[in-house]
Amino acid sequence: MTSTFVWSRPIAALAVAVFAVTTFAAAQSADQGSLVEVKNGTAAFEVGTNVGAISVHGKSNDLTARLRMRQSPEGAVLEGIEAAVPVKSLGTGMGLRDNHMRKYIFTTSDGQQPDVRFSADKAVCTKADARQSTCELTGNLAIRGTERPFTVVLKVSEDGDTLRAVGDGKVTLSAYGIERPSQLGVTTEDNVKLRFDLTAKQTGSRPVATSGRRQ
Amino acid sequence: MRGVTAMVFRLLTLAITLVVLASRPASALPTMIRIGYMDCASCHISPQGGGPLNAYGRGIDEAQSLRAQDYQPTPDRRLTHDVRLVLQEQGTWNGQTGTNFFRPRLMYRNATNLSRALRVSAIVTAEGADAPRPALSYDPAARPSTLFVNTALLHYRPRESLEFAIGRDQLPSGVNLPDLAIYVRSRNRLGYYDAPTQLKMYWGAKRYHVMPFVYTAGGNEPAGEAETGGGTLAEFDLLGHSRTVAGLTVQRGTASNGDRRMVGAYARVGFGRWGVLAEHDITDRTRNGPTLAAFTQAATYGQVFWAVREWLVASGIGERLTVDAPFEQRLAAGKAEIAARLSSQATIVVGVRFERNLITRRLAKTAVVQTAFKTVK
């Protein structure tokens, strides 16, 4: 077993994408796709351990995403969704633990630390009511370069010119061939909970940036 | 007296030698709530906190020091012990007079596993100057001793989340700070020399733990002050992220000279680099005498801390004490403190404290420098 305490998640990227979608929906006409870019989104994670009182929490405020959004009769359509979280932006509040996390979770066999990336070809959002939408993003999530199918459902709410996207997801370490980190008798669980909480303001007809909401 | 002084210096020399020769992290603190360590059981062998750290706790402690390196555990998991040296230099001025106080303490701390479920633990302190809690007419301090057994417990832990302990120790307390001079501790019989004989239980889960206890005299109480009683502590992680803990304490004690009933609430909240520790206790007391006196004491503690670096934590602390007639007291205090974990073996704490007597209007100023060293694998 290797030592470590924390992980990161690409899910943040997904959240960003969702958010972007929502924003766009408010601004664009049906046929014209518009490019949405999101910066400084927040992705947080939590993983339990074999010791009841110990769990590991971390987050990144450096999630970025790009997508193209258009309106369709079924609702907003997101296309070409790409999101990324730099591994170095993930932190747990403990430097040594962060180093362990990057080394044992995110470093490839050749010593690289590629960003955690999410990509999806297309997603359709459905409006729950006038101010809320639900977007299911199904695509691939790459951790240390290994892609696995990944789905996150984001709830997007609109309050004036502010959009907020919130979603939860789950990553299974073993699916990526990642050994559960263990440190001095404390071993993490295989499942890592992810949470995204993003806000964005519409500027004119092009919402282009979001900011993370601290967990 | 010279003999005692010589002995203390010999002990200090021995301790410093051990510090140089060995390494051992410093102890963790409730401020660790800021990064999700919601109670002492995560890092201490004793779930109540205090005493030696477990292997994981030593790793965390090492990681939180300026040196911040990986901890290499020893293969012997049966015996965990260390020697801790604490040197405290304190100066106090009240506007008319000033006093200086140097208090060296040498502690031996041990936790020995007798079997998978049984262990014994002990903390023994030798000190060069006494630091009894305030000598109050309604609650005289326990007798200090140059050599004092703070803890002597037999523990039975049938499973990870459940432990019973019997012996002598400090009683479980709310926010559980190591500074025993603060009002919520020193005014509730939680001083350096308060170690009643007790039976207690720890039952914990991911989001809560409870710690009921019964106790009787420790043997060093003044005549008529030997207390028997019981109580419990219960705390809960409100939001489930291990950073928002709220708890309650209740305790009832009976002695020949008077009784007390305490109810307290406390909170530990962390936000990454900063956090808040708070406690408020209300104690109804009776004092026997020619006429029975019944009165209330309220003690409040609040601390906001900020981790400037992982190894450097600054705090602003406020305290309040109110004791009703016939033992009326009104005290308010503020303190600024910086604690630095310079290495895995050494910590230093520098603080200034201002205490105002709200009845006499007298202001006392105190400056404290405390260094602590730990040893031994």
XYZ file of C-alpha atoms in Angstrom, chain B residues 80-361:
282
model
C 4.346 3.891 23.115
C 6.064 6.331 25.410
C 7.854 9.617 25.404
C 9.401 12.250 27.581
C 8.084 15.762 27.276
C 9.751 18.861 28.612
C 7.754 22.052 28.978
C 9.447 25.282 29.967
C 7.160 28.169 30.771
C 8.352 31.692 31.501
C 5.656 34.087 32.573
C 5.620 37.680 33.719
C 2.584 39.401 35.199
C 2.030 43.086 35.942
C -1.027 44.566 37.581
C -0.047 48.219 37.559
C 1.523 48.182 40.996
C 3.608 45.070 41.205
C 5.120 42.594 38.830
C 5.947 38.946 39.235
C 7.985 36.538 37.199
C 7.312 32.841 37.127
C 9.404 30.092 35.615
C 7.823 26.680 35.514
C 9.758 23.730 34.124
C 7.867 20.478 33.789
C 9.138 17.103 32.784
C 6.558 14.525 31.826
C 6.815 10.841 31.131
C 3.915 9.511 29.105
C 3.260 5.882 28.464
C 0.647 3.710 26.802
C 1.275 -0.018 26.849
C -0.894 -2.579 25.107
C -1.346 -5.632 27.295
C -3.440 -7.397 24.706
C -5.498 -6.509 21.672
C -8.194 -4.956 23.856
C -6.402 -4.075 27.084
C -3.843 -1.414 27.737
C -2.525 0.709 30.562
C -1.503 4.341 30.344
C 0.190 6.801 32.619
C 1.422 10.354 32.715
C 3.784 11.373 35.496
C 4.995 14.946 35.883
C 7.932 16.356 37.784
C 7.916 20.114 38.014
C 10.003 22.905 39.365
C 7.175 25.253 40.331
C 3.587 24.675 41.337
C 0.707 26.001 39.275
C -2.448 25.312 41.256
C -5.721 26.682 40.027
C -6.929 29.823 41.810
C -7.455 29.341 45.549
C -11.108 30.214 45.853
C -12.950 30.315 49.138
C -15.786 28.384 47.538
C -13.563 25.906 45.716
C -10.078 25.470 47.202
C -7.471 24.126 44.817
C -6.258 20.553 44.932
C -2.875 20.171 46.582
C 0.036 20.448 44.148
C 2.945 18.086 44.192
C 6.432 18.229 42.758
C 5.953 14.710 41.465
C 2.400 14.166 40.301
C 0.616 11.264 38.657
C -1.710 12.978 36.207
C -2.988 9.795 34.619
C -3.003 6.140 35.601
C -5.636 4.236 33.669
C -6.559 0.737 32.672
C -8.333 0.748 29.301
C -10.534 -1.899 27.770
C -11.400 -1.414 24.108
C -13.533 -4.279 22.832
C -13.835 -2.588 19.471
C -12.522 0.548 17.778
C -15.530 2.672 18.601
C -15.963 1.641 22.238
C -13.632 2.007 25.177
C -13.878 1.803 28.948
C -11.240 3.249 31.233
C -10.800 3.147 34.989
C -8.224 4.910 37.117
C -7.169 8.496 37.707
C -7.188 11.181 35.057
C -8.682 14.540 34.236
C -12.386 14.381 33.662
C -13.648 14.682 30.084
C -14.284 18.296 29.141
C -15.830 20.243 26.316
C -13.578 22.015 23.858
C -10.688 20.224 25.569
C -7.868 22.728 25.291
C -4.511 21.877 26.815
C -4.316 25.247 28.609
C -5.660 24.399 32.039
C -5.529 27.989 33.254
C -8.503 29.174 31.221
C -11.691 29.855 33.164
C -13.734 27.027 31.690
C -11.150 24.610 33.031
C -9.555 26.173 36.101
C -12.946 27.170 37.554
C -14.476 23.766 36.967
C -11.956 21.583 38.751
C -9.983 20.843 35.615
C -6.628 22.187 36.769
C -3.183 20.634 36.663
C -3.675 18.741 39.915
C -7.248 17.600 39.450
C -7.105 13.895 38.705
C -10.105 12.191 40.274
C -10.513 8.461 40.335
C -12.998 7.617 37.639
C -14.719 5.134 35.398
C -15.543 6.415 31.936
C -16.717 5.168 28.605
C -16.045 6.384 25.077
C -18.513 5.459 22.387
C -17.931 7.036 19.023
C -19.011 6.855 15.428
C -18.322 8.844 12.300
C -20.424 11.836 13.334
C -20.708 11.678 17.121
C -19.268 10.463 20.325
C -20.445 10.314 23.906
C -18.362 9.980 27.026
C -20.244 9.280 30.255
C -18.270 9.076 33.480
C -18.527 8.633 37.237
C -15.841 9.719 39.620
C -14.715 10.080 43.187
C -11.845 11.754 45.011
C -8.313 11.693 43.641
C -6.751 11.883 47.088
C -5.175 15.325 46.995
C -8.263 17.400 47.678
C -8.388 19.658 50.743
C -10.478 18.479 53.687
C -14.155 18.444 52.857
C -13.546 18.945 49.125
C -13.365 15.294 48.062
C -16.038 15.138 45.422
C -18.120 12.290 44.088
C -20.248 12.593 41.025
C -20.874 11.840 37.402
C -21.670 13.357 34.084
C -21.378 12.985 30.383
C -20.075 14.680 27.299
C -21.771 14.288 23.945
C -20.813 15.876 20.648
C -22.062 15.714 17.094
C -20.747 16.702 13.687
C -23.564 18.955 12.537
C -22.926 19.101 8.800
C -21.179 15.787 8.382
C -17.952 17.224 6.980
C -15.938 16.738 10.174
C -15.559 20.474 10.591
C -18.649 21.559 12.510
C -18.764 19.915 15.901
C -21.175 20.968 18.641
C -21.364 19.348 22.029
C -22.931 19.380 25.444
C -21.545 18.557 28.868
C -23.397 17.895 32.085
C -21.867 17.090 35.419
C -22.954 16.820 39.009
C -20.588 16.604 41.949
C -21.160 16.314 45.679
C -18.694 17.053 48.458
C -18.951 17.613 52.192
C -18.356 21.333 51.779
C -20.665 21.883 48.825
C -22.129 20.612 45.604
C -22.019 21.723 41.986
C -24.115 21.065 38.911
C -22.636 22.113 35.602
C -24.182 22.373 32.151
C -22.050 23.427 29.222
C -22.152 23.823 25.474
C -19.197 23.982 23.149
C -18.297 24.084 19.497
C -15.300 23.437 17.289
C -15.625 24.759 13.785
C -13.001 24.745 11.039
C -12.821 26.483 7.671
C -9.583 25.281 6.164
C -7.044 27.791 7.391
C -9.028 29.184 10.257
C -11.632 28.188 12.762
C -13.441 28.898 15.996
C -13.404 27.176 19.363
C -16.053 28.163 21.886
C -17.418 26.975 25.187
C -19.885 28.282 27.734
C -20.439 26.584 31.076
C -22.946 27.401 33.777
C -22.382 25.936 37.198
C -24.869 26.070 40.043
C -23.019 25.696 43.290
C -23.916 25.350 46.932
C -21.488 25.981 49.740
C -22.117 24.653 53.218
C -21.352 26.828 56.219
C -23.145 28.616 59.015
C -25.675 29.419 56.324
C -26.073 27.556 53.072
C -24.899 29.646 50.135
C -26.269 28.952 46.681
C -24.854 30.805 43.719
C -24.139 30.508 40.016
C -20.878 30.638 38.109
C -20.683 31.212 34.367
C -17.502 30.794 32.343
C -17.123 31.567 28.665
C -14.285 30.880 26.256
C -13.951 31.919 22.638
C -11.000 31.519 20.295
C -10.562 32.449 16.674
C -7.483 30.908 15.125
C -5.732 31.310 11.813
C -3.136 28.960 10.386
C -0.723 31.400 8.808
C 1.252 28.341 7.839
C 0.505 24.762 8.652
C 3.054 24.944 11.433
C 2.240 28.482 12.591
C -1.124 29.232 14.190
C -2.166 32.631 15.514
C -5.112 33.017 17.853
C -7.261 35.694 19.412
C -8.922 34.553 22.608
C -11.617 36.069 24.779
C -12.791 34.857 28.172
C -15.410 35.853 30.659
C -16.120 34.712 34.207
C -19.078 35.665 36.351
C -19.629 34.420 39.880
C -22.666 35.555 41.804
C -22.779 36.705 45.439
C -21.755 35.860 48.058
C -18.544 35.019 46.166
C -18.998 37.683 43.537
C -16.412 37.923 40.788
C -16.489 39.529 37.372
C -13.492 38.909 35.173
C -12.896 39.489 31.485
C -9.748 38.516 29.638
C -8.273 38.760 26.179
C -5.276 36.974 24.820
C -3.235 36.976 21.648
C -1.163 33.918 20.999
C 1.142 32.494 18.355
C 2.031 28.819 18.373
C 4.821 27.535 16.160
C 5.723 23.916 15.603
C 9.340 24.525 14.720
C 10.168 20.898 14.220
C 8.616 17.581 14.963
C 10.233 17.728 18.381
C 9.830 21.327 19.416
C 7.053 23.844 19.715
C 7.018 27.373 21.028
C 4.055 29.429 22.131
C 4.196 33.159 22.746
C 1.241 34.989 24.184
C 0.110 38.158 25.890
C -2.964 38.235 28.088
C -4.945 41.053 29.597
C -7.331 40.362 32.437
C -9.693 42.999 33.777
C -11.411 42.660 37.115
C -14.714 44.312 36.309
C -15.446 45.040 39.964
C -12.146 46.578 41.062
C -11.299 47.760 37.512
